[in-house]
XYZ file of C-alpha atoms in Angstrom:
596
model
C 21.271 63.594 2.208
C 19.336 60.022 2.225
C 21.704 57.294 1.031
C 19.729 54.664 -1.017
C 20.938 51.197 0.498
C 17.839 49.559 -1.072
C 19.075 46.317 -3.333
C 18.658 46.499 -6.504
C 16.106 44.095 -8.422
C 18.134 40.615 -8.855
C 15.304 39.451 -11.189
C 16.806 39.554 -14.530
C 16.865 37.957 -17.577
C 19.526 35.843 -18.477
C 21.449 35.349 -21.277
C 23.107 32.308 -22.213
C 27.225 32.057 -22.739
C 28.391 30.777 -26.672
C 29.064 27.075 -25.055
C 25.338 26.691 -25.184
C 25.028 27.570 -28.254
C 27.900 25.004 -29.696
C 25.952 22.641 -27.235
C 22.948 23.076 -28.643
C 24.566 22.844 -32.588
C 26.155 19.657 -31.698
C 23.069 18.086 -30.667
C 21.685 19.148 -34.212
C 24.774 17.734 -35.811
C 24.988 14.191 -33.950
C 21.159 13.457 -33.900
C 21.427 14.512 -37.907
C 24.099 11.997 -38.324
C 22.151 9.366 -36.535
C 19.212 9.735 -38.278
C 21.060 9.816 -41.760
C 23.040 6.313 -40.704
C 19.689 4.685 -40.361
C 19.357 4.648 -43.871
C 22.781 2.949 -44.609
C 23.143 -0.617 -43.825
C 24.586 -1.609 -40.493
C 25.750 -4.652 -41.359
C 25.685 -7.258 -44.039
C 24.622 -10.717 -42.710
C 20.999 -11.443 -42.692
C 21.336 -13.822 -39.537
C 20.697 -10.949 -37.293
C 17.058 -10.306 -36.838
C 15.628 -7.780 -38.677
C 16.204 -6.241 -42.184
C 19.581 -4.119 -41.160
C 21.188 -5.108 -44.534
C 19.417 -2.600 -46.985
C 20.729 0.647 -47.963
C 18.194 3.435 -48.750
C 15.343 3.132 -46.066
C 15.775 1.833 -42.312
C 14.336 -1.617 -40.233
C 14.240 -3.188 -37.628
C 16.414 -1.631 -34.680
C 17.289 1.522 -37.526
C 13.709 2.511 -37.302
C 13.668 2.743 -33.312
C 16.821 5.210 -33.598
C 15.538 6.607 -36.602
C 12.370 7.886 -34.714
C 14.494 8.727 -31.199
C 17.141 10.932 -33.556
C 13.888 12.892 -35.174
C 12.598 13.704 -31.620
C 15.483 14.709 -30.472
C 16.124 17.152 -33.618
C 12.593 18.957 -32.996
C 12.984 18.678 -29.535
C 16.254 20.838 -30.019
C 15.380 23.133 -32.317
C 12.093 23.614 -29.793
C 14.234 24.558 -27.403
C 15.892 27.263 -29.656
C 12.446 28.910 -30.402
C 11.994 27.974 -33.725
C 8.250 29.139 -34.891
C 5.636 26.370 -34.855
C 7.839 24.206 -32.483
C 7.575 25.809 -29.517
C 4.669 23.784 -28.333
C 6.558 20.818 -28.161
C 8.430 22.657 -25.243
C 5.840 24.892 -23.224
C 8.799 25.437 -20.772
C 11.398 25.737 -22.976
C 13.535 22.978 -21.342
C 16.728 21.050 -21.763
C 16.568 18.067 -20.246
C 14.307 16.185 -22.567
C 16.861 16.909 -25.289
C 19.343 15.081 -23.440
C 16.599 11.822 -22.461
C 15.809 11.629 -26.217
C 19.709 11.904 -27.104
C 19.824 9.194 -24.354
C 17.645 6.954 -25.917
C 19.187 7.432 -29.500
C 22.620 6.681 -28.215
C 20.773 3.619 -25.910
C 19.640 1.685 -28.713
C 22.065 2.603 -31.014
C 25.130 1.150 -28.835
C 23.012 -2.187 -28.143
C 22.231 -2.780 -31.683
C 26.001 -2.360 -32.347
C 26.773 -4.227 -29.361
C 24.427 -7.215 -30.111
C 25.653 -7.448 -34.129
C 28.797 -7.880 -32.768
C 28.329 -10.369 -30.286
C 25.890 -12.673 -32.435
C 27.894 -12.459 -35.636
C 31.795 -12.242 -34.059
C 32.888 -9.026 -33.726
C 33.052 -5.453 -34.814
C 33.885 -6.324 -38.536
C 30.391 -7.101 -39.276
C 29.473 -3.591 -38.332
C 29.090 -1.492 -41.604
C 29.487 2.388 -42.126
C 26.097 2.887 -41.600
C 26.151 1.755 -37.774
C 29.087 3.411 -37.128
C 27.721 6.897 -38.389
C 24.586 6.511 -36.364
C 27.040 5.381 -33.131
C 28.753 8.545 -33.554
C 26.235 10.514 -34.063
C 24.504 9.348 -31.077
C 27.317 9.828 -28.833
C 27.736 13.315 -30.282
C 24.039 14.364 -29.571
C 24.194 12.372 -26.180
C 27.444 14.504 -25.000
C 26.449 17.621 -25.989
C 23.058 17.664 -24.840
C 24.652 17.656 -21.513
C 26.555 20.816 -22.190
C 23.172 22.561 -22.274
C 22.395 24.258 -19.187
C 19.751 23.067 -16.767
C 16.523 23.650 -16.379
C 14.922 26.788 -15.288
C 11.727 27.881 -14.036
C 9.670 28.745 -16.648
C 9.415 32.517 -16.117
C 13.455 32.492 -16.422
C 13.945 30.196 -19.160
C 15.605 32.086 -22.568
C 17.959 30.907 -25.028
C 21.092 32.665 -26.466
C 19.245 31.992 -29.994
C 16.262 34.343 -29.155
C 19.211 36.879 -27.540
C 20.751 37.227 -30.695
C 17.996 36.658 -33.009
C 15.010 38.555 -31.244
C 13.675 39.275 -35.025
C 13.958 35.556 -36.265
C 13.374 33.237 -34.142
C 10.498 32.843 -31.609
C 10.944 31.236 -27.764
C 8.194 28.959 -26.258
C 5.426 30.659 -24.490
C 5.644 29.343 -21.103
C 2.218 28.768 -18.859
C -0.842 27.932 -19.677
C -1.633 27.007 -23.701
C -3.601 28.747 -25.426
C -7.867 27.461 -25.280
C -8.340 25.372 -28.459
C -11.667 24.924 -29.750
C -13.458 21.485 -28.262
C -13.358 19.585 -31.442
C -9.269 20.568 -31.659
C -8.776 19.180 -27.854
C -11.103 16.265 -28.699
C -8.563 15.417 -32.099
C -5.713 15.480 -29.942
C -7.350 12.999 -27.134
C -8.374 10.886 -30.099
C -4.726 11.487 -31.577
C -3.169 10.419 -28.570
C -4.906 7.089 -27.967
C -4.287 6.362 -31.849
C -0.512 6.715 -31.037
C -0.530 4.965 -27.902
C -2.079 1.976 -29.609
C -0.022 1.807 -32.204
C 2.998 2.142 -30.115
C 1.631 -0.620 -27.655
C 0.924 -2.904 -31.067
C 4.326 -2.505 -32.166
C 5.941 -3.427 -28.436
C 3.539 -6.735 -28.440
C 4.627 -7.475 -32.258
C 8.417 -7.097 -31.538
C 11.100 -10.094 -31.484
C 13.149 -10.300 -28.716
C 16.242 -8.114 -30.179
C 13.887 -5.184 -31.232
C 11.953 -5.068 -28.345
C 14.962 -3.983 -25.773
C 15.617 -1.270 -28.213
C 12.148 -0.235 -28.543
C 11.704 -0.293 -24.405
C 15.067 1.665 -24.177
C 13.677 5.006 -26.807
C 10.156 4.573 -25.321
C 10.693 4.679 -21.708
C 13.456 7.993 -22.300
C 11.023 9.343 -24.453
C 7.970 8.801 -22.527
C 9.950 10.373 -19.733
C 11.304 13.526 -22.496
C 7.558 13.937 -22.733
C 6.929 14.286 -19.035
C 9.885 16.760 -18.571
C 8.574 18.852 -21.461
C 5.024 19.563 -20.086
C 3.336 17.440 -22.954
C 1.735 14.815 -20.829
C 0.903 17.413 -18.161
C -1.110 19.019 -20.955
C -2.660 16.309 -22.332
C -4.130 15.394 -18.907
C -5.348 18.752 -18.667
C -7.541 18.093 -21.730
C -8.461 14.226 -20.552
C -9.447 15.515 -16.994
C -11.885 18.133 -18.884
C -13.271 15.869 -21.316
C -13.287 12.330 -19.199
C -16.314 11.228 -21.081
C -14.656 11.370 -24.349
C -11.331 10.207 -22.673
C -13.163 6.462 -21.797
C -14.696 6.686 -25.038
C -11.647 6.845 -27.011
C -9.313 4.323 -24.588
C -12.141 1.752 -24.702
C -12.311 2.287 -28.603
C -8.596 2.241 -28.858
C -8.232 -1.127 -26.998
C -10.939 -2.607 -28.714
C -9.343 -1.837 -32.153
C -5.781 -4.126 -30.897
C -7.000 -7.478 -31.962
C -7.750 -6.057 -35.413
C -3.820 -4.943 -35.550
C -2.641 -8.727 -35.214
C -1.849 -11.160 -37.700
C -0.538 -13.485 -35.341
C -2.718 -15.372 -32.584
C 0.207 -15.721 -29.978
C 0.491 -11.827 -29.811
C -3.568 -11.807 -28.970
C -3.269 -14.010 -26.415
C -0.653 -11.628 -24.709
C -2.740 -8.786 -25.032
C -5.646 -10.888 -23.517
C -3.340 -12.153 -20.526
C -1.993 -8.467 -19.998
C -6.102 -7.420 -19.758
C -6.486 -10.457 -17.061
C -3.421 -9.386 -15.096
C -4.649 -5.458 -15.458
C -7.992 -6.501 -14.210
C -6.752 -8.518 -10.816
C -3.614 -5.465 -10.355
C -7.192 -3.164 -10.307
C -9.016 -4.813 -8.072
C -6.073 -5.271 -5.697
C -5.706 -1.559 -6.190
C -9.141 -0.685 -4.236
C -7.523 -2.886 -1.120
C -3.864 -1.559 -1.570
C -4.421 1.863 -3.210
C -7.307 3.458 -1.685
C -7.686 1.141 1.545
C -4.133 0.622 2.373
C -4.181 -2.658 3.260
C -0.957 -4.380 2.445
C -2.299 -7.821 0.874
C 0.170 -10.282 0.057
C -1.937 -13.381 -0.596
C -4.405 -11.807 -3.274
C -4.100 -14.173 -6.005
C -5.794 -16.644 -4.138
C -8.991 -14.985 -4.910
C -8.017 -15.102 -8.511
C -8.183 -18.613 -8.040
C -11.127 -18.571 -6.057
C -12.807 -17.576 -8.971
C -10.708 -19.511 -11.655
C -11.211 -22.695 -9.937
C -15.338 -21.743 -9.508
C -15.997 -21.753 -13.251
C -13.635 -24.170 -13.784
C -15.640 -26.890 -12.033
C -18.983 -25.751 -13.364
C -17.689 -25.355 -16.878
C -18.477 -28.883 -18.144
C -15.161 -30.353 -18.272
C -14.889 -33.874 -17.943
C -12.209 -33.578 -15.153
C -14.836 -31.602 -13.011
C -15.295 -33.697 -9.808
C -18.984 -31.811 -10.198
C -19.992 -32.883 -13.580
C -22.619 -29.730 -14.041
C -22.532 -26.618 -16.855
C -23.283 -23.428 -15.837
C -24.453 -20.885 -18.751
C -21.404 -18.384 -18.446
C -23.420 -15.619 -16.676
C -23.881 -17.842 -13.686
C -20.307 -19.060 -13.502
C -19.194 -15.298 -13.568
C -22.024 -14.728 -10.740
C -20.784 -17.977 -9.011
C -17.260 -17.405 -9.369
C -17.649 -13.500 -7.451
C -19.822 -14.492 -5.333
C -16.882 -17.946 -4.195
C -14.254 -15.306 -4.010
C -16.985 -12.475 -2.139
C -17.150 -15.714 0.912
C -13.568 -16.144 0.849
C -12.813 -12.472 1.106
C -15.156 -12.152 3.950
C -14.436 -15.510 6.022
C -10.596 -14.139 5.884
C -10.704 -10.418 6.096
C -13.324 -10.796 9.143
C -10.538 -12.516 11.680
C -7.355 -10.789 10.123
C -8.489 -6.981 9.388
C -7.967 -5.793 12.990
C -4.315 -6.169 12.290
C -2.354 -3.507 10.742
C 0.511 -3.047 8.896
C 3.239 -5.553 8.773
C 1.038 -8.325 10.838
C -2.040 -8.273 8.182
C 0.492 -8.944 5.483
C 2.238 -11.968 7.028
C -1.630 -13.148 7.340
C -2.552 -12.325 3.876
C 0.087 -13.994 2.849
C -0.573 -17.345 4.820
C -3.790 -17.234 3.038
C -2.504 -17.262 -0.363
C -0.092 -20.330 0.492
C -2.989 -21.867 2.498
C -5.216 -21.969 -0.528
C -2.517 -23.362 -2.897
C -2.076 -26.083 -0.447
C -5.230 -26.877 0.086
C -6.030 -27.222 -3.833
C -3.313 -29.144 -4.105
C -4.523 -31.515 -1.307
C -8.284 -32.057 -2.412
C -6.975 -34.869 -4.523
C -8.858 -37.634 -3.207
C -6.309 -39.641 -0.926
C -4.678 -36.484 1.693
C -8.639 -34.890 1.374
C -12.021 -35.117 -0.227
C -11.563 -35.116 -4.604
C -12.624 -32.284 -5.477
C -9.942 -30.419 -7.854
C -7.807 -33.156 -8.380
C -4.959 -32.298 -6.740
C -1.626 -31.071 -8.481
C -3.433 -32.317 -11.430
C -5.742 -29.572 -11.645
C -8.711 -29.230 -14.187
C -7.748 -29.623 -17.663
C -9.740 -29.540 -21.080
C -11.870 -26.119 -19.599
C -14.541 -26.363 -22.732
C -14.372 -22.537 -24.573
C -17.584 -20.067 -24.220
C -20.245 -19.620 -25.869
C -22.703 -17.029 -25.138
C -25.505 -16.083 -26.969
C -24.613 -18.563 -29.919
C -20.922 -17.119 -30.113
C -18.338 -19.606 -29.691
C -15.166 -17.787 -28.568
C -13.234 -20.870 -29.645
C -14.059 -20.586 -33.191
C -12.836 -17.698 -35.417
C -15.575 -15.104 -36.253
C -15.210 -12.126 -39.479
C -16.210 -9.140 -38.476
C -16.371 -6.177 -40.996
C -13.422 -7.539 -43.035
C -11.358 -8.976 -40.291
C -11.409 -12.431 -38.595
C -10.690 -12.604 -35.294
C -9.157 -16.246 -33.420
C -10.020 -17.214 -30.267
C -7.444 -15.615 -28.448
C -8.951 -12.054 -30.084
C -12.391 -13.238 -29.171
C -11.178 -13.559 -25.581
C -9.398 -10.183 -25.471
C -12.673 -8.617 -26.386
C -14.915 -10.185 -23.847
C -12.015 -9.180 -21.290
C -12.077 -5.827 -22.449
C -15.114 -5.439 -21.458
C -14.669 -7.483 -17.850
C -11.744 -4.976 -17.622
C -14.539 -1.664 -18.426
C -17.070 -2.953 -15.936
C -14.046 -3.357 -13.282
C -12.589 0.139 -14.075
C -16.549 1.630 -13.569
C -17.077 0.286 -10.315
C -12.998 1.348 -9.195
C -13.989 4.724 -10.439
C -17.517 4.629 -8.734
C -16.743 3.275 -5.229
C -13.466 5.647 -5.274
C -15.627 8.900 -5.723
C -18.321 7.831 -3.283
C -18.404 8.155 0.260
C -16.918 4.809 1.102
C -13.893 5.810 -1.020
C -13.293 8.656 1.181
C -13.695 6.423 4.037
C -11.302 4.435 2.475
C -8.483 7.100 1.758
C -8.785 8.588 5.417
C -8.150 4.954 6.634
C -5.168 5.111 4.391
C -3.845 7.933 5.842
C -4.346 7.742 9.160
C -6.774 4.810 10.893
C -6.947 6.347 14.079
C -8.079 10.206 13.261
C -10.231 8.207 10.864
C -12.015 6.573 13.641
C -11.811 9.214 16.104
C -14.202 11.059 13.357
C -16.175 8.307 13.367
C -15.476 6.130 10.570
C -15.593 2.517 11.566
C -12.473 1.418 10.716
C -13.025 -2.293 10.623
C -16.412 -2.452 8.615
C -14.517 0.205 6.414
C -11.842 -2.260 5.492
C -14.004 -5.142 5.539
C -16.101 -3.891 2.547
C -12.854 -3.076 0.612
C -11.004 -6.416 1.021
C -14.491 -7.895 0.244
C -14.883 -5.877 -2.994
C -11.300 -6.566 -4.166
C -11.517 -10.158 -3.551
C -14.774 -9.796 -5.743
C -13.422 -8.246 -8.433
C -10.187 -10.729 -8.737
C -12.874 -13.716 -8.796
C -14.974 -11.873 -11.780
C -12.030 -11.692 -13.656
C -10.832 -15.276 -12.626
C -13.795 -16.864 -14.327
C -12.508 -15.837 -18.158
C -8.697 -16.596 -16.959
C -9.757 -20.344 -16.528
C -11.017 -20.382 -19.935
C -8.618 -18.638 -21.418
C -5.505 -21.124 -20.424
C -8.201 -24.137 -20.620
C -6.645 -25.649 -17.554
C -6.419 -24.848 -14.070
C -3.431 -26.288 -11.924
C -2.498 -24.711 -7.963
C 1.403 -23.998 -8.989
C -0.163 -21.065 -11.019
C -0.847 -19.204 -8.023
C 1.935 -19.230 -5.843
C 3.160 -15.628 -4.407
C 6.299 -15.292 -6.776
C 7.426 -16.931 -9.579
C 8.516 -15.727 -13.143
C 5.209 -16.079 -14.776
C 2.249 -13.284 -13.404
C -0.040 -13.239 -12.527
C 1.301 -13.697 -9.021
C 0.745 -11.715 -5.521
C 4.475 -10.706 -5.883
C 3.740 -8.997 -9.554
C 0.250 -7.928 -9.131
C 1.573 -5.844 -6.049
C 4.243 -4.607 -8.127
C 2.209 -3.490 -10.970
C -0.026 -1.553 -8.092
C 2.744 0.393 -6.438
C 4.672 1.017 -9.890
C 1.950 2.067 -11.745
C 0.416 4.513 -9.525
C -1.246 3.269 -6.532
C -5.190 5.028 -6.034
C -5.352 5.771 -9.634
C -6.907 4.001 -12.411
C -4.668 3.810 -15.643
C -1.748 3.291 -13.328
C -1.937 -0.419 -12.590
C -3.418 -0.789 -16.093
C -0.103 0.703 -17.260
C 1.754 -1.488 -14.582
C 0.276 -4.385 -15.094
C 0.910 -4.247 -19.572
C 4.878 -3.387 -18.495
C 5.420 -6.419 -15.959
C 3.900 -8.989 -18.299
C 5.257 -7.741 -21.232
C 9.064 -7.050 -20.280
C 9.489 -10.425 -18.692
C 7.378 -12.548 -21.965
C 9.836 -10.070 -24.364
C 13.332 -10.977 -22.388
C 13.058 -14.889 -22.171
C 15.841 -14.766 -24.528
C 18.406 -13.130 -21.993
C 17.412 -16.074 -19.753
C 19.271 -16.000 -16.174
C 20.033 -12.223 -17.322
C 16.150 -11.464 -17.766
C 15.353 -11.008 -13.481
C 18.680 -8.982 -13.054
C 17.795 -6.451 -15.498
C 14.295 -6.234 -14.718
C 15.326 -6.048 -10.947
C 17.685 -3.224 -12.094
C 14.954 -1.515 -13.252
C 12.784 -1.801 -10.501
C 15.156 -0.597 -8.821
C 15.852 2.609 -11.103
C 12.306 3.442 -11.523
C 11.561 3.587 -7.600
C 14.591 5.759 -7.038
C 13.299 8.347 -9.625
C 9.720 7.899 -9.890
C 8.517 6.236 -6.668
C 5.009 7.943 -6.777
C 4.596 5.446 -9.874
C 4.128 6.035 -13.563
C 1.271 7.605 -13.536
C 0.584 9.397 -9.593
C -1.957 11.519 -8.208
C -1.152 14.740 -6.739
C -0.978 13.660 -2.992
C 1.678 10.832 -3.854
C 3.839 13.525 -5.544
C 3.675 15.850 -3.184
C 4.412 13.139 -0.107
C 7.333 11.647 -2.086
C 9.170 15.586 -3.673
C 7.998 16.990 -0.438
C 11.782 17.451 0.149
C 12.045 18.921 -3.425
C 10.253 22.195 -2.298
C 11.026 25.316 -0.677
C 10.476 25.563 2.808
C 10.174 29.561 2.310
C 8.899 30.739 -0.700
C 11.877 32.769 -2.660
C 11.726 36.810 -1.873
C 11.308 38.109 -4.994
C 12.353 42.065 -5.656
C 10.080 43.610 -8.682
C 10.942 47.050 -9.683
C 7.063 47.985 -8.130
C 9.043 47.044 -4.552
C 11.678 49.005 -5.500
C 10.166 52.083 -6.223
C 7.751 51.854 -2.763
C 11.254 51.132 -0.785
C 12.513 54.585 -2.471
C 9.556 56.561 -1.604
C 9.893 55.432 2.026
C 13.167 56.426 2.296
């Protein structure tokens, strides 16, 4: 008699216990609650900011935990497997149930927190607030009662246990093929939601906007965890035409979304600051060469068109047409990026930056000192070159207000425009030089120098074109900077100091973003110029917080916001299984039988 010792198949589907399921109805219950207290008032003093007083529809900070307390209801009842929701979770996962309930009770508690501190106390609080607090703390705790997350092929609910008839679960893997027009709705969907959520962070007051970056950057990470952005890129990488079309369209429409001029001029600062993070990106990203003076050739540029402009502090006293100070600013910054990378790019690591980073102070000093009495006057010194003259080109004066179909647009939106399209050209030769042959040069030097030039790729010619092209690009976009803040002065290029751009931020925005790609420093760049222009009001407080977030985002994300597969893999490589998992099917089982 054979004795069967073979172990049974351990691959089975679970079912969840009943504490899931009360976890999973008090989510339901608190987010309900929160979202009801939105439309109660939360308190009854106007001197708070925002329109919090009103019972029977929400503002201000009730709106941000309005919207958090609806995503977190259909991201819960996802999860359950209710029909037509499932999409929303295409693993059927937990854990951006309890982000979203994160974010509700987030913004919630500082609303609450800051009525009381403004107006003196928890008395001002009104019913309202206090039913959305609760309810945000109930949907916060027990969204952490539901279990964790599974792989997708294990993932089941006790809902679809006990209601097999009633309820569908997601479908996880691949989505189902949409037609092209459907996938090209949803790309142009996506960018419509992105700009309106990017419009509504610029238009923010101070109080609003910590609530809005609380909800956004839980639910931008609920997103993540729930597959949506991983599908969304799946349709942008197959459509990339129709991807540029529809972010260049999107960007250009933000000017038209303004009524103020103030909140133009941000968005047209943010596009300056994306522009130089980009260009630094081809010498840090896809060269990695650690450059810690590359502002100076921001300024290379910036002070270029600044003394050809016309202004009657220009030591030169000439006026370029525009296309020739753009060509004359590159081409300053071009020389400058050669003369220093040439000496300096045989060092590596830790040695080029100290030496990159002499340059940048070198340059500051040595605008400072072409004054006229410690050197030849040339920019005036600390002085710098005020009353820059605005553009015209081609009989368009960017400093006067234009209509255009219905709209006027200020200066500030004229000058977002013509940087949009500074910032396109710049993105089309990243994209161009990273897919060519001297981009893959450029990545193999990044990852290892010396196989690199044992294959022979020569390493310092390499490196030379790529601090040469990024020193390029930083001086294209330095000519519209110096119009832009019609004065030119060395203090605004020092390595670090609270107002980017600055080598300290632009580096930042590179390595938080997503270093080789390029909407990562894009996305880098809007977030460090926004958060610190939206948290002056915290004052001393602003660079603890925004250090504490640093600090949180590189221990959970330090690939950057938006990585490419290589940097996820080096920085989870610890994350995966060294062997894969033995898994026992019943078709082993059987063969295992038969053998014995």
């Amino acid at each position: 008699m054979t004795t069967d010792t073979t172990t049974p198949s351990t691959h089975t589907t679970p079912v969840l216990p009943l504490p899931t399921t009360a976890a999973r109805a008090g989510v339901l219950t608190g987010a309900a609650l929160a979202l009801a207290g939105t439309f109660l008032a939360w308190t009854q003093s106007d001197a708070f900011p925002g329109n919090l007083t009103v019972t029977g529809y929400p503002g201000g900070l009730q709106v941000i935990t309005l919207v958090g307390a609806a995503l977190t209801l259909l991201l819960a009842l996802s999860g359950m497997g209710i029909r037509g929701l499932g999409w929303l979770t295409p693993g059927g996962k937990n854990s951006p149930v309890r982000l979203t309930a994160l974010g509700v009770l987030g913004t919630t508690a500082y609303a609450m927190t800051a009525i009381s501190a403004q107006l003196g106390g928890t008395i001002n609080l009104e019913p309202g607030a206090w039913i959305s607090g609760t309810g945000a703390l109930i949907a916060a705790v027990a969204a952490f009662g539901l279990p964790a997350d599974l792989p997708a092929d294990d993932t089941i609910t006790g809902f679809r246990a006990r209601f097999k008839h009633a309820l569908k679960a997601p479908t996880p893997g691949r989505a189902k093929e949409l037609p092209n027009s459907a996938e090209i709705l949803i790309i142009a969907a996506a960018f419509g939601t992105g700009l309106y959520v990017f419009a509504y962070g610029i238009d923010a007051y101070s109080e609003l906007f910590v609530g809005f970056f609380i909800t956004t950057a839980l639910v931008a990470t609920a997103l993540f965890r729930a597959g949506l952005i991983a599908r969304l890129n799946r349709l942008t990488a197959k459509h990339r035409t129709i991807t540029l079309t529809a972010a260049l369209i999107a960007a250009a429409c933000f000017p038209f979304t303004q009524t103020d001029e103030s909140y133009a001029l941000i968005g047209a600062n943010i596009l300056i600051f994306a522009t130089v993070a980009l260009g630094l990106n081809v010498v840090v990203g896809l060269a990695g060469l650690l450059d810690l003076g590359y502002v100076a050739f921001l300024g290379v540029g910036a002070y270029t068109a600044a003394l050809v402009s016309g202004s009657p502090q220009s030591t030169f006293g000439i006026q370029f047409p525009f296309w020739a100070a753009v060509l004359a600013g590159a081409a300053a910054s071009l020389i400058f990026g050669v003369l220093i990378g040439a000496p300096t790019l045989r060092l590596r690591g830790d040695y080029l930056a100290i030496v990159t980073l002499g340059f940048g102070e070198i340059f500051r000093i040595t605008m400072n000192n072409l004054n006229g009495s410690a050197g030849p006057d040339v920019t005036n010194g600390s002085q710098g070159i005020p009353n820059i003259p605005d553009l015209e080109l081609f009989g368009f004066n960017f400093g006067m207000p234009h209509d255009i179909a219905g709209f006027t647009l200020g200066r500030s939106g004229n000058y977002y425009l013509l940087m949009l399209l500074f910032t396109a050209v710049v993105v089309m030769v990243f994209r161009r030089s990273g897919e060519s042959r001297i981009g893959r040069a450029w990545v193999a030097i990044r990852e290892d120098e010396t196989a690199a030039t044992a294959m022979g790729i020569n390493g310092f010619r390499v490196k030379l074109i790529a601090f040469a092209l990024g020193a390029t690009l930083a001086g294209f976009a330095g000519t519209v900077q110096a119009h832009v803040s019609y004065s030119i002065t060395p203090e605004q290029y020092l390595f670090a100091n609270t107002v980017p751009p600055n080598s300290a931020f632009l580096l930042a925005a590179v390595i938080l973003g997503g270093m080789g790609t390029i909407s990562g420093p894009l996305i880098g760049a809007a977030l460090l110029y926004l958060i610190p222009a939206k948290l002056q009001f915290l004052e001393d407080f602003q660079l603890i917080l925004f250090g504490l977030a640093l600090i949180l985002l590189m221990r959970f994300r330090p690939e950057g916001l938006v990585a490419n597969k290589r940097a996820q893999l080096q920085f989870h490589e610890n994350d995966q299984l060294d062997v894969p998992e033995q898994r026992t099917d019943t078709t082993a089982v059987g063969t295992a039988k038969a053998g014995a």
